[in-house]
PDB file of C-alpha atoms in Angstrom:
ATOM      1  CA  MET A   1     -20.253   1.388  23.136  1.00 50.00           C
ATOM      2  CA  SER A   2     -21.809   0.213  19.897  1.00 50.00           C
ATOM      3  CA  SER A   3     -25.257   0.530  21.500  1.00 58.00           C
ATOM      4  CA  GLU A   4     -24.712   4.305  21.847  1.00 72.00           C
ATOM      5  CA  ALA A   5     -23.786   5.045  18.226  1.00 78.00           C
ATOM      6  CA  THR A   6     -25.805   4.064  15.197  1.00 86.00           C
ATOM      7  CA  PRO A   7     -23.557   2.857  12.368  1.00 87.00           C
ATOM      8  CA  ILE A   8     -24.290   3.732   8.758  1.00 91.00           C
ATOM      9  CA  THR A   9     -26.573   1.191   7.138  1.00 94.00           C
ATOM     10  CA  PRO A  10     -25.220  -1.039   4.363  1.00 94.00           C
ATOM     11  CA  THR A  11     -27.669   0.582   1.932  1.00 95.00           C
ATOM     12  CA  ALA A  12     -26.446   4.091   2.763  1.00 95.00           C
ATOM     13  CA  PHE A  13     -22.817   2.935   2.609  1.00 95.00           C
ATOM     14  CA  LYS A  14     -23.366   1.358  -0.814  1.00 95.00           C
ATOM     15  CA  ALA A  15     -25.037   4.537  -2.092  1.00 95.00           C
ATOM     16  CA  ALA A  16     -22.111   6.650  -0.861  1.00 94.00           C
ATOM     17  CA  LEU A  17     -19.614   4.440  -2.714  1.00 94.00           C
ATOM     18  CA  THR A  18     -20.999   5.410  -6.113  1.00 94.00           C
ATOM     19  CA  THR A  19     -19.630   8.953  -5.753  1.00 94.00           C
ATOM     20  CA  LEU A  20     -16.093   7.865  -4.847  1.00 93.00           C
ATOM     21  CA  SER A  21     -13.238   7.562  -7.330  1.00 93.00           C
ATOM     22  CA  LEU A  22     -11.383   4.276  -7.747  1.00 91.00           C
ATOM     23  CA  PRO A  23      -8.372   5.481  -5.679  1.00 91.00           C
ATOM     24  CA  SER A  24     -10.770   6.597  -2.935  1.00 92.00           C
ATOM     25  CA  LEU A  25     -12.371   3.161  -2.931  1.00 92.00           C
ATOM     26  CA  HIS A  26      -8.909   1.645  -2.624  1.00 90.00           C
ATOM     27  CA  LEU A  27      -8.163   3.880   0.370  1.00 92.00           C
ATOM     28  CA  LYS A  28     -11.510   2.963   1.949  1.00 93.00           C
ATOM     29  CA  VAL A  29     -10.639  -0.741   1.717  1.00 92.00           C
ATOM     30  CA  LEU A  30      -7.236  -0.084   3.307  1.00 90.00           C
ATOM     31  CA  GLU A  31      -8.899   1.954   6.067  1.00 94.00           C
ATOM     32  CA  LEU A  32     -11.404  -0.828   6.762  1.00 94.00           C
ATOM     33  CA  ARG A  33      -8.667  -3.486   6.844  1.00 92.00           C
ATOM     34  CA  ASN A  34      -6.618  -1.345   9.213  1.00 92.00           C
ATOM     35  CA  SER A  35      -9.603  -0.981  11.552  1.00 94.00           C
ATOM     36  CA  ILE A  36     -10.210  -4.729  11.434  1.00 94.00           C
ATOM     37  CA  ALA A  37      -6.549  -5.372  12.289  1.00 93.00           C
ATOM     38  CA  HIS A  38      -6.786  -3.051  15.306  1.00 95.00           C
ATOM     39  CA  LEU A  39      -9.962  -4.757  16.518  1.00 95.00           C
ATOM     40  CA  ASP A  40      -8.378  -8.209  16.082  1.00 93.00           C
ATOM     41  CA  TYR A  41      -5.365  -7.045  18.084  1.00 94.00           C
ATOM     42  CA  SER A  42      -7.663  -5.663  20.781  1.00 94.00           C
ATOM     43  CA  ASN A  43      -9.495  -8.995  20.962  1.00 93.00           C
ATOM     44  CA  GLU A  44      -6.184 -10.841  21.335  1.00 93.00           C
ATOM     45  CA  GLN A  45      -5.231  -8.564  24.221  1.00 92.00           C
ATOM     46  CA  LEU A  46      -8.635  -8.959  25.927  1.00 92.00           C
ATOM     47  CA  HIS A  47      -8.901 -12.738  25.466  1.00 91.00           C
ATOM     48  CA  PRO A  48      -6.753 -13.772  28.487  1.00 89.00           C
ATOM     49  CA  PHE A  49      -8.962 -11.665  30.764  1.00 87.00           C
ATOM     50  CA  ALA A  50     -12.268 -12.762  29.244  1.00 87.00           C
ATOM     51  CA  HIS A  51     -11.297 -16.446  29.111  1.00 86.00           C
ATOM     52  CA  PRO A  52      -8.507 -17.242  31.611  1.00 83.00           C
ATOM     53  CA  ALA A  53      -6.381 -20.270  30.684  1.00 78.00           C
ATOM     54  CA  SER A  54      -6.784 -21.952  34.065  1.00 73.00           C
ATOM     55  CA  PRO A  55      -9.578 -21.583  36.632  1.00 67.00           C
ATOM     56  CA  ASP A  56      -7.146 -20.759  39.454  1.00 68.00           C
ATOM     57  CA  GLN A  57      -5.794 -17.630  37.692  1.00 66.00           C
ATOM     58  CA  GLN A  58      -8.796 -15.332  38.006  1.00 74.00           C
ATOM     59  CA  GLN A  59     -12.482 -15.042  37.305  1.00 84.00           C
ATOM     60  CA  PRO A  60     -13.472 -14.279  33.720  1.00 85.00           C
ATOM     61  CA  ASP A  61     -14.071 -10.570  33.245  1.00 87.00           C
ATOM     62  CA  PRO A  62     -17.554 -10.086  31.775  1.00 90.00           C
ATOM     63  CA  ASP A  63     -16.656  -6.596  30.514  1.00 93.00           C
ATOM     64  CA  CYS A  64     -13.773  -8.005  28.466  1.00 91.00           C
ATOM     65  CA  ALA A  65     -15.998 -10.762  27.086  1.00 92.00           C
ATOM     66  CA  GLU A  66     -18.610  -8.154  26.122  1.00 95.00           C
ATOM     67  CA  ALA A  67     -15.944  -5.964  24.477  1.00 95.00           C
ATOM     68  CA  ILE A  68     -14.738  -8.940  22.412  1.00 95.00           C
ATOM     69  CA  ALA A  69     -18.312  -9.676  21.319  1.00 96.00           C
ATOM     70  CA  GLU A  70     -18.846  -6.016  20.345  1.00 96.00           C
ATOM     71  CA  ASN A  71     -15.558  -5.982  18.420  1.00 96.00           C
ATOM     72  CA  ASN A  72     -16.617  -9.110  16.526  1.00 96.00           C
ATOM     73  CA  VAL A  73     -19.894  -7.437  15.518  1.00 96.00           C
ATOM     74  CA  VAL A  74     -17.984  -4.387  14.261  1.00 96.00           C
ATOM     75  CA  ILE A  75     -15.498  -6.616  12.388  1.00 96.00           C
ATOM     76  CA  GLU A  76     -18.372  -8.390  10.618  1.00 97.00           C
ATOM     77  CA  ARG A  77     -19.876  -5.002   9.714  1.00 96.00           C
ATOM     78  CA  MET A  78     -16.539  -3.849   8.267  1.00 96.00           C
ATOM     79  CA  GLN A  79     -16.123  -7.081   6.301  1.00 95.00           C
ATOM     80  CA  GLU A  80     -19.591  -6.501   4.846  1.00 97.00           C
ATOM     81  CA  ARG A  81     -18.482  -3.013   3.805  1.00 96.00           C
ATOM     82  CA  ILE A  82     -15.421  -4.464   2.078  1.00 95.00           C
ATOM     83  CA  ARG A  83     -17.779  -6.807   0.185  1.00 95.00           C
ATOM     84  CA  LEU A  84     -19.873  -3.771  -0.833  1.00 96.00           C
ATOM     85  CA  VAL A  85     -16.759  -1.947  -2.072  1.00 95.00           C
ATOM     86  CA  ARG A  86     -15.842  -5.044  -4.067  1.00 93.00           C
ATOM     87  CA  GLU A  87     -19.280  -5.090  -5.683  1.00 94.00           C
ATOM     88  CA  GLU A  88     -18.891  -1.398  -6.590  1.00 94.00           C
ATOM     89  CA  VAL A  89     -15.398  -1.897  -8.045  1.00 92.00           C
ATOM     90  CA  GLU A  90     -16.482  -4.884 -10.122  1.00 92.00           C
ATOM     91  CA  SER A  91     -19.683  -3.125 -11.258  1.00 94.00           C
ATOM     92  CA  ARG A  92     -17.435  -0.425 -12.752  1.00 92.00           C
ATOM     93  CA  GLY A  93     -15.629  -3.089 -14.762  1.00 91.00           C
ATOM     94  CA  PHE A  94     -12.396  -3.096 -12.752  1.00 88.00           C
ATOM     95  CA  SER A  95     -10.593  -6.092 -11.275  1.00 86.00           C
ATOM     96  CA  TRP A  96     -10.738  -6.659  -7.538  1.00 84.00           C
ATOM     97  CA  ARG A  97      -7.278  -8.260  -7.610  1.00 82.00           C
ATOM     98  CA  GLU A  98      -5.379  -5.011  -6.998  1.00 79.00           C
ATOM     99  CA  PHE A  99      -7.550  -4.394  -3.916  1.00 80.00           C
ATOM    100  CA  GLN A 100      -6.760  -7.762  -2.369  1.00 78.00           C
ATOM    101  CA  SER A 101      -4.527  -7.968   0.666  1.00 76.00           C
ATOM    102  CA  LYS A 102      -1.229  -9.846   0.628  1.00 75.00           C
ATOM    103  CA  VAL A 103      -2.795 -12.648   2.685  1.00 76.00           C
ATOM    104  CA  GLU A 104      -5.652 -13.009   0.185  1.00 76.00           C
ATOM    105  CA  LEU A 105      -3.244 -13.059  -2.755  1.00 72.00           C
ATOM    106  CA  GLU A 106      -1.042 -15.697  -1.107  1.00 77.00           C
ATOM    107  CA  ALA A 107      -4.103 -17.849  -0.357  1.00 79.00           C
ATOM    108  CA  LEU A 108      -5.246 -17.442  -3.965  1.00 74.00           C
ATOM    109  CA  ASP A 109      -1.792 -18.452  -5.213  1.00 73.00           C
ATOM    110  CA  LYS A 110      -1.957 -21.652  -3.155  1.00 79.00           C
ATOM    111  CA  GLN A 111      -5.340 -22.439  -4.714  1.00 75.00           C
ATOM    112  CA  GLU A 112      -4.186 -21.556  -8.244  1.00 69.00           C
ATOM    113  CA  PRO A 113      -0.470 -22.337  -8.593  1.00 61.00           C
ATOM    114  CA  GLY A 114       1.246 -20.675 -11.506  1.00 56.00           C
ATOM    115  CA  VAL A 115      -0.712 -17.435 -11.173  1.00 51.00           C
ATOM    116  CA  THR A 116       1.446 -14.333 -11.483  1.00 53.00           C
ATOM    117  CA  ILE A 117       1.522 -12.157  -8.362  1.00 54.00           C
ATOM    118  CA  ASN A 118       3.546  -8.934  -8.318  1.00 55.00           C
ATOM    119  CA  GLY A 119       5.816 -10.045 -11.132  1.00 54.00           C
ATOM    120  CA  GLU A 120       6.405 -13.535  -9.776  1.00 57.00           C
ATOM    121  CA  THR A 121       5.320 -16.800 -11.364  1.00 57.00           C
ATOM    122  CA  ASN A 122       5.926 -19.969  -9.380  1.00 58.00           C
ATOM    123  CA  GLY A 123       8.231 -17.990  -7.092  1.00 62.00           C
ATOM    124  CA  GLU A 124      10.412 -16.661  -9.928  1.00 68.00           C
ATOM    125  CA  ARG A 125      10.572 -12.974 -10.730  1.00 67.00           C
ATOM    126  CA  HIS A 126      10.182 -11.862 -14.336  1.00 68.00           C
ATOM    127  CA  SER A 127      13.267 -10.129 -15.763  1.00 69.00           C
ATOM    128  CA  ALA A 128      11.274  -6.933 -16.383  1.00 66.00           C
ATOM    129  CA  TRP A 129      11.379  -6.295 -12.626  1.00 64.00           C
ATOM    130  CA  THR A 130      15.186  -6.386 -12.566  1.00 68.00           C
ATOM    131  CA  ASP A 131      16.202  -4.888 -15.915  1.00 67.00           C
ATOM    132  CA  GLY A 132      14.620  -1.491 -15.327  1.00 64.00           C
ATOM    133  CA  THR A 133      11.502  -2.051 -17.453  1.00 69.00           C
ATOM    134  CA  PHE A 134       9.316  -1.714 -14.360  1.00 69.00           C
ATOM    135  CA  GLN A 135      10.192   0.649 -11.557  1.00 73.00           C
ATOM    136  CA  THR A 136       8.292   1.215  -8.356  1.00 76.00           C
ATOM    137  CA  GLY A 137       8.413   4.020  -5.884  1.00 75.00           C
ATOM    138  CA  ARG A 138       6.402   6.066  -3.425  1.00 75.00           C
ATOM    139  CA  ILE A 139       5.719   9.686  -2.646  1.00 72.00           C
ATOM    140  CA  VAL A 140       7.294  10.879   0.604  1.00 70.00           C
ATOM    141  CA  SER A 141       6.625  14.463   1.684  1.00 66.00           C
ATOM    142  CA  GLY A 142       5.785  15.436  -1.877  1.00 67.00           C
ATOM    143  CA  GLU A 143       8.987  13.913  -3.328  1.00 73.00           C
ATOM    144  CA  VAL A 144       9.056  10.799  -5.526  1.00 74.00           C
ATOM    145  CA  VAL A 145      11.364   8.185  -4.007  1.00 75.00           C
ATOM    146  CA  MET A 146      12.135   5.263  -6.310  1.00 77.00           C
ATOM    147  CA  ASP A 147      12.537   1.833  -4.744  1.00 75.00           C
ATOM    148  CA  SER A 148      15.860   0.133  -5.325  1.00 73.00           C
ATOM    149  CA  VAL A 149      16.013  -2.981  -7.457  1.00 65.00           C
ATOM    150  CA  ALA A 150      17.904  -5.969  -6.081  1.00 58.00           C
ATOM    151  CA  GLY A 151      21.256  -6.304  -7.811  1.00 54.00           C
ATOM    152  CA  GLN A 152      21.176  -2.794  -9.256  1.00 55.00           C
ATOM    153  CA  THR A 153      23.597  -0.184  -7.997  1.00 52.00           C
ATOM    154  CA  GLN A 154      22.996   3.533  -7.714  1.00 47.00           C
ATOM    155  CA  GLN A 155      25.414   4.342 -10.562  1.00 47.00           C
ATOM    156  CA  HIS A 156      23.084   2.734 -13.128  1.00 46.00           C
ATOM    157  CA  GLN A 157      20.064   4.749 -12.054  1.00 49.00           C
ATOM    158  CA  GLY A 158      21.348   8.165 -13.162  1.00 55.00           C
ATOM    159  CA  GLY A 159      20.360  11.507 -11.731  1.00 60.00           C
ATOM    160  CA  SER A 160      22.719  11.072  -8.817  1.00 74.00           C
ATOM    161  CA  ILE A 161      24.559  14.409  -9.069  1.00 80.00           C
ATOM    162  CA  GLY A 162      23.275  17.755  -7.921  1.00 80.00           C
ATOM    163  CA  ASP A 163      22.880  21.007  -9.842  1.00 82.00           C
ATOM    164  CA  GLU A 164      26.211  22.442  -8.720  1.00 85.00           C
ATOM    165  CA  GLU A 165      28.132  19.319  -9.676  1.00 85.00           C
ATOM    166  CA  LEU A 166      26.429  19.264 -13.089  1.00 85.00           C
ATOM    167  CA  ARG A 167      27.275  22.958 -13.648  1.00 87.00           C
ATOM    168  CA  ARG A 168      30.902  22.355 -12.661  1.00 89.00           C
ATOM    169  CA  ARG A 169      31.220  19.380 -15.036  1.00 88.00           C
ATOM    170  CA  MET A 170      29.641  21.292 -17.937  1.00 87.00           C
ATOM    171  CA  GLU A 171      32.006  24.249 -17.444  1.00 88.00           C
ATOM    172  CA  GLU A 172      34.940  21.853 -17.341  1.00 88.00           C
ATOM    173  CA  ARG A 173      33.860  20.197 -20.615  1.00 86.00           C
ATOM    174  CA  LEU A 174      33.376  23.550 -22.306  1.00 83.00           C
ATOM    175  CA  ARG A 175      36.868  24.629 -21.258  1.00 83.00           C
ATOM    176  CA  ASP A 176      38.314  21.349 -22.548  1.00 80.00           C
ATOM    177  CA  MET A 177      36.592  21.857 -25.912  1.00 75.00           C
ATOM    178  CA  GLY A 178      38.217  25.277 -26.267  1.00 68.00           C
ATOM    179  CA  MET A 179      34.965  27.151 -25.890  1.00 54.00           C
ATOM    180  CA  GLY A 180      35.116  30.373 -24.003  1.00 50.00           C
ATOM    181  CA  GLN A 181      38.588  31.249 -25.347  1.00 54.00           C
ATOM    182  CA  ASP A 182      37.534  32.254 -28.867  1.00 54.00           C
ATOM    183  CA  ASP A 183      33.996  33.268 -28.002  1.00 55.00           C
ATOM    184  CA  GLU A 184      33.814  37.024 -27.470  1.00 61.00           C
ATOM    185  CA  GLU A 185      30.265  36.971 -26.158  1.00 61.00           C
ATOM    186  CA  GLY A 186      30.948  34.259 -23.570  1.00 61.00           C
ATOM    187  CA  GLY A 187      28.113  32.056 -24.787  1.00 63.00           C
ATOM    188  CA  MET A 188      27.615  28.809 -26.542  1.00 60.00           C
ATOM    189  CA  HIS A 189      26.499  28.682 -30.179  1.00 60.00           C
ATOM    190  CA  LEU A 190      24.364  25.872 -31.432  1.00 61.00           C
TER     191      LEU A 190
END
């Protein structure tokens, strides 16, 4: 298949990167890693057919072996593109660390013990991650959904009542304060 389509050259790819924003570069790296993961999975599935474990099982399938070889060429091309994105990110003065995959970060931590990764130093989480100083979340269908913090209950997060419940509670407080009885205009004076 790769003989039918001409991939973009590294030079053209590098030139195209200069017009992309930093978040777009981040997405491009994620897209490339996702493609590599799919090709690796495909190779794992094809391997038993291309290289049977025992000679009595079946003959090696040359098409599967060729597909694995083609996938490996594409994987190398994608890894080169990730290297080009890294060069672009670093040439802009940004750190590559936030672009690294979890596997890369874990390997780096083994090489450099004591390095802080996602709020953890030597396997211990900094208190800022649990006391509410830092909060993480994601956008789901246009709505911000905050991630829960271990050991923190919903009652401490606030914002857990709806508009109607808030209105009901405010009216109840105003009645308890005696407002509304003496006020002829039915409003609240500040």
